[in-house]
């Protein structure tokens, strides 16, 4: 059995005696530092700090970089200016998803892609297979740490720490070469929790200083470290897809409900024809929110039935820490996707009633405008 990979922040976990690590796709990562409920609540009401250094980062640069990315990604990369980022997807010719990722425009003809940890090698190989001669690619995953500071008090914590760049950033923008606790880093207003927040990309060897500095600065505001468990419940409540569950090689962006990030007016890209055909024919399946009527918690891969016939399966499900309701996301036959439709989820051999409900289940409360009461 191969040894588990560790992020540059692994030694910092020892500062939390309750930290419990698991094998997450070959990485030894904390599922929780104290409790999933406490960490979830901290992010919803104050702030939480996540080690997501297992994610992958690729540099794509050269004269043909924009054309290359336009041909391999679904979103319109041409709208990005230096200092801006976007969410996008990379598809197979049949419309299935290679991965979902972020694209950062560092400067003209120079981009950083942020990919899912479990897909680093697959994504790299896919891009290399389509890479033109005038484009250079560099995998900087092992030398890059990624720390996510998420929650309504995230900006205040950074401001109190003297990091003035934070207040000037709007959603999906970033500042490069920001000084953070002795390190130069990219500070990005992005995240995966449904809350306001920031992500910090920094040299791996400088990550512990940033981690400890942020925790110290955030302590008066209730900032605590948070693990994979809370990360998953937070993104689930906000209906943010997870690759391997809501997205996969057999689930298209349209079926997963992220068709907004497929831009039809940008020109050709891998998977476009298949997605156009799917759209024209009508989606056979849709991702929907469900709430249990009968007592039970829906879990990933539990079968879903309508009129006694299997119509799909749960992709993610849990008892919502914020709402205390038994909720799930399910990919089902489109004719059962209307809000209010009663379906059944098979849980431990029993078919229990559930209802299709509106998702996202949680949306952050808008902050009042500056100067407003």
GROMACS .gro file of C-alpha atoms in nm:
model
  373
    1UNK     CA    1   0.000   0.000   0.000
    2UNK     CA    2   0.151   0.333  -0.109
    3UNK     CA    3   0.219   0.600   0.150
    4UNK     CA    4  -0.038   0.880   0.172
    5UNK     CA    5   0.058   1.221   0.038
    6UNK     CA    6   0.071   1.513   0.280
    7UNK     CA    7   0.031   1.885   0.220
    8UNK     CA    8   0.287   2.143   0.343
    9UNK     CA    9   0.043   2.221   0.626
   10UNK     CA   10   0.031   1.868   0.766
   11UNK     CA   11   0.262   1.955   1.062
   12UNK     CA   12   0.018   2.232   1.161
   13UNK     CA   13  -0.260   1.980   1.222
   14UNK     CA   14  -0.078   1.879   1.542
   15UNK     CA   15  -0.179   2.217   1.691
   16UNK     CA   16  -0.535   2.081   1.701
   17UNK     CA   17  -0.542   1.774   1.931
   18UNK     CA   18  -0.884   1.672   1.800
   19UNK     CA   19  -0.779   1.664   1.434
   20UNK     CA   20  -0.881   1.339   1.263
   21UNK     CA   21  -0.727   1.258   0.926
   22UNK     CA   22  -0.853   1.023   0.657
   23UNK     CA   23  -0.735   0.891   0.321
   24UNK     CA   24  -0.887   1.135   0.072
   25UNK     CA   25  -0.792   1.028  -0.278
   26UNK     CA   26  -0.443   0.930  -0.167
   27UNK     CA   27  -0.394   1.232   0.060
   28UNK     CA   28  -0.385   1.232   0.441
   29UNK     CA   29  -0.625   1.516   0.513
   30UNK     CA   30  -0.833   1.624   0.816
   31UNK     CA   31  -1.200   1.537   0.794
   32UNK     CA   32  -1.243   1.753   1.107
   33UNK     CA   33  -1.037   1.943   1.363
   34UNK     CA   34  -1.303   1.947   1.637
   35UNK     CA   35  -1.645   1.865   1.494
   36UNK     CA   36  -1.807   1.902   1.153
   37UNK     CA   37  -2.105   2.086   1.303
   38UNK     CA   38  -1.887   2.340   1.485
   39UNK     CA   39  -1.669   2.403   1.181
   40UNK     CA   40  -1.971   2.432   0.952
   41UNK     CA   41  -2.135   2.685   1.184
   42UNK     CA   42  -1.813   2.885   1.215
   43UNK     CA   43  -1.799   2.932   0.836
   44UNK     CA   44  -2.166   3.028   0.818
   45UNK     CA   45  -2.145   3.282   1.101
   46UNK     CA   46  -1.779   3.383   1.154
   47UNK     CA   47  -1.503   3.217   0.951
   48UNK     CA   48  -1.320   2.890   0.894
   49UNK     CA   49  -0.974   2.811   0.756
   50UNK     CA   50  -0.924   2.520   0.515
   51UNK     CA   51  -0.611   2.349   0.389
   52UNK     CA   52  -0.682   2.274   0.023
   53UNK     CA   53  -0.321   2.243  -0.084
   54UNK     CA   54  -0.397   1.904  -0.241
   55UNK     CA   55  -0.562   2.085  -0.534
   56UNK     CA   56  -0.365   2.107  -0.858
   57UNK     CA   57  -0.231   2.416  -1.033
   58UNK     CA   58  -0.110   2.439  -1.394
   59UNK     CA   59   0.046   2.738  -1.567
   60UNK     CA   60  -0.058   2.779  -1.931
   61UNK     CA   61   0.129   3.045  -2.124
   62UNK     CA   62   0.245   3.151  -2.469
   63UNK     CA   63   0.101   3.318  -2.777
   64UNK     CA   64  -0.156   3.047  -2.831
   65UNK     CA   65  -0.267   3.015  -2.467
   66UNK     CA   66  -0.604   3.188  -2.509
   67UNK     CA   67  -0.697   3.000  -2.826
   68UNK     CA   68  -0.593   2.672  -2.659
   69UNK     CA   69  -0.807   2.732  -2.351
   70UNK     CA   70  -1.101   2.849  -2.560
   71UNK     CA   71  -1.091   2.520  -2.748
   72UNK     CA   72  -1.069   2.298  -2.438
   73UNK     CA   73  -1.293   2.480  -2.185
   74UNK     CA   74  -1.665   2.557  -2.190
   75UNK     CA   75  -1.660   2.912  -2.051
   76UNK     CA   76  -1.545   3.216  -2.248
   77UNK     CA   77  -1.186   3.273  -2.138
   78UNK     CA   78  -1.158   3.578  -2.369
   79UNK     CA   79  -1.361   3.790  -2.125
   80UNK     CA   80  -1.093   3.753  -1.856
   81UNK     CA   81  -0.861   4.046  -1.791
   82UNK     CA   82  -0.549   4.024  -1.572
   83UNK     CA   83  -0.664   4.000  -1.211
   84UNK     CA   84  -0.989   3.815  -1.288
   85UNK     CA   85  -1.090   3.449  -1.268
   86UNK     CA   86  -1.378   3.228  -1.376
   87UNK     CA   87  -1.532   2.887  -1.312
   88UNK     CA   88  -1.540   2.657  -1.612
   89UNK     CA   89  -1.554   2.295  -1.722
   90UNK     CA   90  -1.346   2.074  -1.948
   91UNK     CA   91  -1.545   1.821  -2.150
   92UNK     CA   92  -1.493   1.505  -2.350
   93UNK     CA   93  -1.623   1.496  -2.710
   94UNK     CA   94  -1.941   1.321  -2.588
   95UNK     CA   95  -2.022   1.604  -2.344
   96UNK     CA   96  -1.912   1.422  -2.028
   97UNK     CA   97  -1.691   1.618  -1.791
   98UNK     CA   98  -1.314   1.573  -1.764
   99UNK     CA   99  -1.310   1.816  -1.469
  100UNK     CA  100  -1.448   2.143  -1.338
  101UNK     CA  101  -1.188   2.406  -1.260
  102UNK     CA  102  -1.096   2.771  -1.210
  103UNK     CA  103  -0.903   2.981  -1.462
  104UNK     CA  104  -0.697   3.278  -1.343
  105UNK     CA  105  -0.575   3.536  -1.594
  106UNK     CA  106  -0.231   3.630  -1.456
  107UNK     CA  107  -0.135   3.851  -1.752
  108UNK     CA  108  -0.184   3.855  -2.127
  109UNK     CA  109  -0.131   3.500  -2.260
  110UNK     CA  110  -0.054   3.368  -1.911
  111UNK     CA  111  -0.309   3.171  -1.710
  112UNK     CA  112  -0.328   2.947  -1.403
  113UNK     CA  113  -0.570   2.654  -1.397
  114UNK     CA  114  -0.681   2.516  -1.060
  115UNK     CA  115  -0.800   2.155  -1.092
  116UNK     CA  116  -0.938   1.892  -0.857
  117UNK     CA  117  -0.681   1.689  -0.666
  118UNK     CA  118  -0.811   1.352  -0.781
  119UNK     CA  119  -0.792   1.465  -1.144
  120UNK     CA  120  -0.445   1.625  -1.158
  121UNK     CA  121  -0.277   1.357  -1.369
  122UNK     CA  122  -0.584   1.294  -1.586
  123UNK     CA  123  -0.630   1.666  -1.655
  124UNK     CA  124  -0.262   1.714  -1.727
  125UNK     CA  125  -0.262   1.427  -1.976
  126UNK     CA  126  -0.580   1.551  -2.143
  127UNK     CA  127  -0.444   1.901  -2.188
  128UNK     CA  128  -0.106   1.773  -2.307
  129UNK     CA  129  -0.284   1.560  -2.568
  130UNK     CA  130  -0.439   1.878  -2.712
  131UNK     CA  131  -0.152   2.121  -2.646
  132UNK     CA  132  -0.033   2.318  -2.952
  133UNK     CA  133   0.337   2.387  -3.009
  134UNK     CA  134   0.314   2.757  -2.925
  135UNK     CA  135   0.176   2.690  -2.574
  136UNK     CA  136   0.386   2.605  -2.269
  137UNK     CA  137   0.242   2.420  -1.970
  138UNK     CA  138   0.394   2.379  -1.624
  139UNK     CA  139   0.256   2.172  -1.339
  140UNK     CA  140   0.320   2.379  -1.024
  141UNK     CA  141   0.094   2.172  -0.797
  142UNK     CA  142   0.368   2.037  -0.568
  143UNK     CA  143   0.524   2.377  -0.510
  144UNK     CA  144   0.196   2.562  -0.449
  145UNK     CA  145  -0.005   2.565  -0.126
  146UNK     CA  146  -0.370   2.670  -0.119
  147UNK     CA  147  -0.543   2.801   0.194
  148UNK     CA  148  -0.911   2.902   0.198
  149UNK     CA  149  -1.039   3.160   0.448
  150UNK     CA  150  -1.418   3.143   0.427
  151UNK     CA  151  -1.705   3.311   0.608
  152UNK     CA  152  -1.877   3.648   0.658
  153UNK     CA  153  -1.590   3.782   0.874
  154UNK     CA  154  -1.314   3.681   0.630
  155UNK     CA  155  -1.256   4.031   0.495
  156UNK     CA  156  -1.249   4.180   0.845
  157UNK     CA  157  -0.990   3.926   0.957
  158UNK     CA  158  -0.761   4.010   0.664
  159UNK     CA  159  -0.810   4.384   0.715
  160UNK     CA  160  -0.727   4.355   1.084
  161UNK     CA  161  -0.412   4.166   0.986
  162UNK     CA  162  -0.306   4.462   0.773
  163UNK     CA  163  -0.381   4.293   0.440
  164UNK     CA  164  -0.547   4.592   0.278
  165UNK     CA  165  -0.578   4.432  -0.066
  166UNK     CA  166  -0.871   4.220   0.056
  167UNK     CA  167  -1.123   4.505   0.076
  168UNK     CA  168  -1.057   4.604  -0.286
  169UNK     CA  169  -1.141   4.264  -0.431
  170UNK     CA  170  -1.482   4.174  -0.572
  171UNK     CA  171  -1.598   3.819  -0.636
  172UNK     CA  172  -1.375   3.627  -0.879
  173UNK     CA  173  -1.100   3.887  -0.879
  174UNK     CA  174  -0.753   3.855  -0.728
  175UNK     CA  175  -0.438   4.043  -0.641
  176UNK     CA  176  -0.091   3.902  -0.704
  177UNK     CA  177   0.223   3.950  -0.493
  178UNK     CA  178   0.024   4.032  -0.181
  179UNK     CA  179   0.236   4.033   0.137
  180UNK     CA  180   0.094   3.784   0.386
  181UNK     CA  181   0.291   3.709   0.701
  182UNK     CA  182   0.626   3.734   0.525
  183UNK     CA  183   0.519   3.556   0.208
  184UNK     CA  184   0.421   3.681  -0.137
  185UNK     CA  185   0.093   3.524  -0.245
  186UNK     CA  186  -0.205   3.546  -0.476
  187UNK     CA  187  -0.512   3.658  -0.282
  188UNK     CA  188  -0.834   3.561  -0.457
  189UNK     CA  189  -1.196   3.634  -0.365
  190UNK     CA  190  -1.319   3.286  -0.441
  191UNK     CA  191  -1.427   2.979  -0.247
  192UNK     CA  192  -1.634   2.664  -0.227
  193UNK     CA  193  -1.866   2.717   0.069
  194UNK     CA  194  -2.147   2.945  -0.046
  195UNK     CA  195  -2.006   3.221   0.176
  196UNK     CA  196  -1.788   3.523   0.114
  197UNK     CA  197  -1.422   3.440   0.144
  198UNK     CA  198  -1.073   3.428   0.002
  199UNK     CA  199  -0.823   3.176  -0.126
  200UNK     CA  200  -0.448   3.218  -0.086
  201UNK     CA  201  -0.200   3.063  -0.331
  202UNK     CA  202   0.149   3.069  -0.187
  203UNK     CA  203   0.486   2.890  -0.212
  204UNK     CA  204   0.456   2.558  -0.027
  205UNK     CA  205   0.738   2.631   0.216
  206UNK     CA  206   0.573   2.956   0.330
  207UNK     CA  207   0.227   2.808   0.387
  208UNK     CA  208   0.269   2.727   0.760
  209UNK     CA  209   0.350   3.091   0.842
  210UNK     CA  210   0.039   3.207   0.658
  211UNK     CA  211  -0.180   2.941   0.822
  212UNK     CA  212  -0.063   3.029   1.172
  213UNK     CA  213  -0.076   3.402   1.102
  214UNK     CA  214  -0.435   3.387   0.981
  215UNK     CA  215  -0.549   3.175   1.275
  216UNK     CA  216  -0.390   3.421   1.519
  217UNK     CA  217  -0.541   3.723   1.342
  218UNK     CA  218  -0.882   3.557   1.322
  219UNK     CA  219  -0.901   3.420   1.676
  220UNK     CA  220  -1.080   3.731   1.815
  221UNK     CA  221  -1.339   3.687   1.538
  222UNK     CA  222  -1.404   3.318   1.606
  223UNK     CA  223  -1.191   3.181   1.320
  224UNK     CA  224  -1.115   2.810   1.355
  225UNK     CA  225  -0.954   2.550   1.126
  226UNK     CA  226  -1.206   2.342   0.930
  227UNK     CA  227  -1.178   2.004   0.762
  228UNK     CA  228  -1.315   1.814   0.466
  229UNK     CA  229  -1.639   1.726   0.644
  230UNK     CA  230  -1.751   2.087   0.680
  231UNK     CA  231  -1.621   2.171   0.334
  232UNK     CA  232  -1.853   1.906   0.192
  233UNK     CA  233  -2.165   2.004   0.390
  234UNK     CA  234  -2.111   2.373   0.313
  235UNK     CA  235  -2.073   2.325  -0.062
  236UNK     CA  236  -2.367   2.080  -0.062
  237UNK     CA  237  -2.606   2.330   0.100
  238UNK     CA  238  -2.505   2.586  -0.165
  239UNK     CA  239  -2.549   2.326  -0.446
  240UNK     CA  240  -2.188   2.357  -0.556
  241UNK     CA  241  -2.103   2.044  -0.756
  242UNK     CA  242  -1.838   1.793  -0.654
  243UNK     CA  243  -1.655   1.608  -0.928
  244UNK     CA  244  -1.726   1.237  -0.904
  245UNK     CA  245  -2.071   1.301  -0.761
  246UNK     CA  246  -2.262   1.582  -0.937
  247UNK     CA  247  -2.018   1.589  -1.231
  248UNK     CA  248  -1.836   1.304  -1.404
  249UNK     CA  249  -1.740   1.154  -1.739
  250UNK     CA  250  -2.102   1.036  -1.768
  251UNK     CA  251  -2.277   1.351  -1.637
  252UNK     CA  252  -2.279   1.659  -1.860
  253UNK     CA  253  -2.268   2.022  -1.741
  254UNK     CA  254  -2.626   2.067  -1.864
  255UNK     CA  255  -2.757   1.771  -1.665
  256UNK     CA  256  -2.569   1.893  -1.357
  257UNK     CA  257  -2.734   2.235  -1.376
  258UNK     CA  258  -2.417   2.431  -1.455
  259UNK     CA  259  -2.508   2.510  -1.815
  260UNK     CA  260  -2.457   2.881  -1.742
  261UNK     CA  261  -2.085   2.813  -1.767
  262UNK     CA  262  -2.119   2.674  -2.120
  263UNK     CA  263  -2.092   2.973  -2.355
  264UNK     CA  264  -2.240   2.902  -2.696
  265UNK     CA  265  -2.131   3.226  -2.862
  266UNK     CA  266  -1.756   3.180  -2.802
  267UNK     CA  267  -1.683   2.945  -3.091
  268UNK     CA  268  -1.602   2.576  -3.100
  269UNK     CA  269  -1.474   2.374  -2.804
  270UNK     CA  270  -1.438   2.004  -2.727
  271UNK     CA  271  -1.781   1.862  -2.643
  272UNK     CA  272  -1.979   2.145  -2.797
  273UNK     CA  273  -2.157   1.935  -3.062
  274UNK     CA  274  -2.267   1.675  -2.810
  275UNK     CA  275  -2.392   1.939  -2.567
  276UNK     CA  276  -2.581   2.121  -2.844
  277UNK     CA  277  -2.748   1.794  -2.942
  278UNK     CA  278  -2.839   1.722  -2.580
  279UNK     CA  279  -2.986   2.069  -2.540
  280UNK     CA  280  -3.185   2.042  -2.864
  281UNK     CA  281  -3.326   1.698  -2.780
  282UNK     CA  282  -3.412   1.794  -2.422
  283UNK     CA  283  -3.221   1.681  -2.117
  284UNK     CA  284  -3.285   1.317  -2.029
  285UNK     CA  285  -3.178   1.375  -1.666
  286UNK     CA  286  -3.161   1.669  -1.428
  287UNK     CA  287  -2.995   1.735  -1.095
  288UNK     CA  288  -3.259   1.824  -0.837
  289UNK     CA  289  -3.284   1.898  -0.468
  290UNK     CA  290  -3.478   1.650  -0.257
  291UNK     CA  291  -3.608   1.653   0.100
  292UNK     CA  292  -3.707   1.340   0.285
  293UNK     CA  293  -4.071   1.312   0.387
  294UNK     CA  294  -4.023   0.982   0.565
  295UNK     CA  295  -3.755   0.947   0.830
  296UNK     CA  296  -3.416   0.873   0.677
  297UNK     CA  297  -3.103   1.039   0.540
  298UNK     CA  298  -3.029   1.012   0.166
  299UNK     CA  299  -2.667   0.922   0.086
  300UNK     CA  300  -2.457   0.913  -0.229
  301UNK     CA  301  -2.558   0.641  -0.476
  302UNK     CA  302  -2.884   0.552  -0.300
  303UNK     CA  303  -3.137   0.457  -0.574
  304UNK     CA  304  -3.427   0.693  -0.644
  305UNK     CA  305  -3.765   0.567  -0.767
  306UNK     CA  306  -4.070   0.720  -0.932
  307UNK     CA  307  -4.391   0.527  -0.998
  308UNK     CA  308  -4.213   0.213  -0.880
  309UNK     CA  309  -3.937   0.238  -1.140
  310UNK     CA  310  -3.576   0.343  -1.076
  311UNK     CA  311  -3.534   0.696  -1.212
  312UNK     CA  312  -3.188   0.790  -1.087
  313UNK     CA  313  -2.976   0.811  -0.776
  314UNK     CA  314  -2.868   1.044  -0.499
  315UNK     CA  315  -2.539   1.220  -0.575
  316UNK     CA  316  -2.491   1.382  -0.231
  317UNK     CA  317  -2.708   1.377   0.080
  318UNK     CA  318  -2.694   1.446   0.452
  319UNK     CA  319  -2.877   1.607   0.739
  320UNK     CA  320  -2.814   1.974   0.666
  321UNK     CA  321  -2.611   2.125   0.954
  322UNK     CA  322  -2.761   2.469   0.888
  323UNK     CA  323  -3.122   2.370   0.830
  324UNK     CA  324  -3.153   2.045   1.031
  325UNK     CA  325  -3.343   1.884   0.742
  326UNK     CA  326  -3.265   1.557   0.564
  327UNK     CA  327  -3.169   1.680   0.218
  328UNK     CA  328  -3.005   1.550  -0.094
  329UNK     CA  329  -2.908   1.622  -0.451
  330UNK     CA  330  -3.021   1.358  -0.700
  331UNK     CA  331  -2.977   1.303  -1.072
  332UNK     CA  332  -3.316   1.186  -1.195
  333UNK     CA  333  -3.523   1.132  -1.509
  334UNK     CA  334  -3.633   1.481  -1.621
  335UNK     CA  335  -4.004   1.402  -1.605
  336UNK     CA  336  -3.969   1.367  -1.227
  337UNK     CA  337  -3.770   1.690  -1.182
  338UNK     CA  338  -4.055   1.936  -1.114
  339UNK     CA  339  -4.068   2.099  -0.772
  340UNK     CA  340  -4.319   1.918  -0.551
  341UNK     CA  341  -4.287   1.580  -0.723
  342UNK     CA  342  -4.304   1.296  -0.471
  343UNK     CA  343  -4.042   1.026  -0.527
  344UNK     CA  344  -3.886   0.746  -0.320
  345UNK     CA  345  -3.531   0.689  -0.200
  346UNK     CA  346  -3.419   0.338  -0.116
  347UNK     CA  347  -3.250   0.347   0.225
  348UNK     CA  348  -3.133   0.020   0.377
  349UNK     CA  349  -3.369  -0.181   0.161
  350UNK     CA  350  -3.675   0.036   0.227
  351UNK     CA  351  -3.831   0.282  -0.017
  352UNK     CA  352  -3.894   0.604   0.173
  353UNK     CA  353  -4.087   0.905   0.046
  354UNK     CA  354  -3.911   1.227  -0.051
  355UNK     CA  355  -4.008   1.542  -0.236
  356UNK     CA  356  -3.831   1.742  -0.505
  357UNK     CA  357  -3.754   2.085  -0.357
  358UNK     CA  358  -3.581   2.402  -0.463
  359UNK     CA  359  -3.200   2.411  -0.447
  360UNK     CA  360  -2.961   2.566  -0.347
  361UNK     CA  361  -3.086   2.489   0.002
  362UNK     CA  362  -2.888   2.778   0.150
  363UNK     CA  363  -2.797   3.123   0.019
  364UNK     CA  364  -2.582   3.368   0.211
  365UNK     CA  365  -2.744   3.683   0.341
  366UNK     CA  366  -2.644   3.984   0.134
  367UNK     CA  367  -2.419   4.228   0.317
  368UNK     CA  368  -2.564   4.579   0.362
  369UNK     CA  369  -2.410   4.844   0.140
  370UNK     CA  370  -2.132   5.047   0.297
  371UNK     CA  371  -2.282   5.329   0.495
  372UNK     CA  372  -2.619   5.157   0.526
  373UNK     CA  373  -2.772   5.080   0.863
   0.00000   0.00000   0.00000
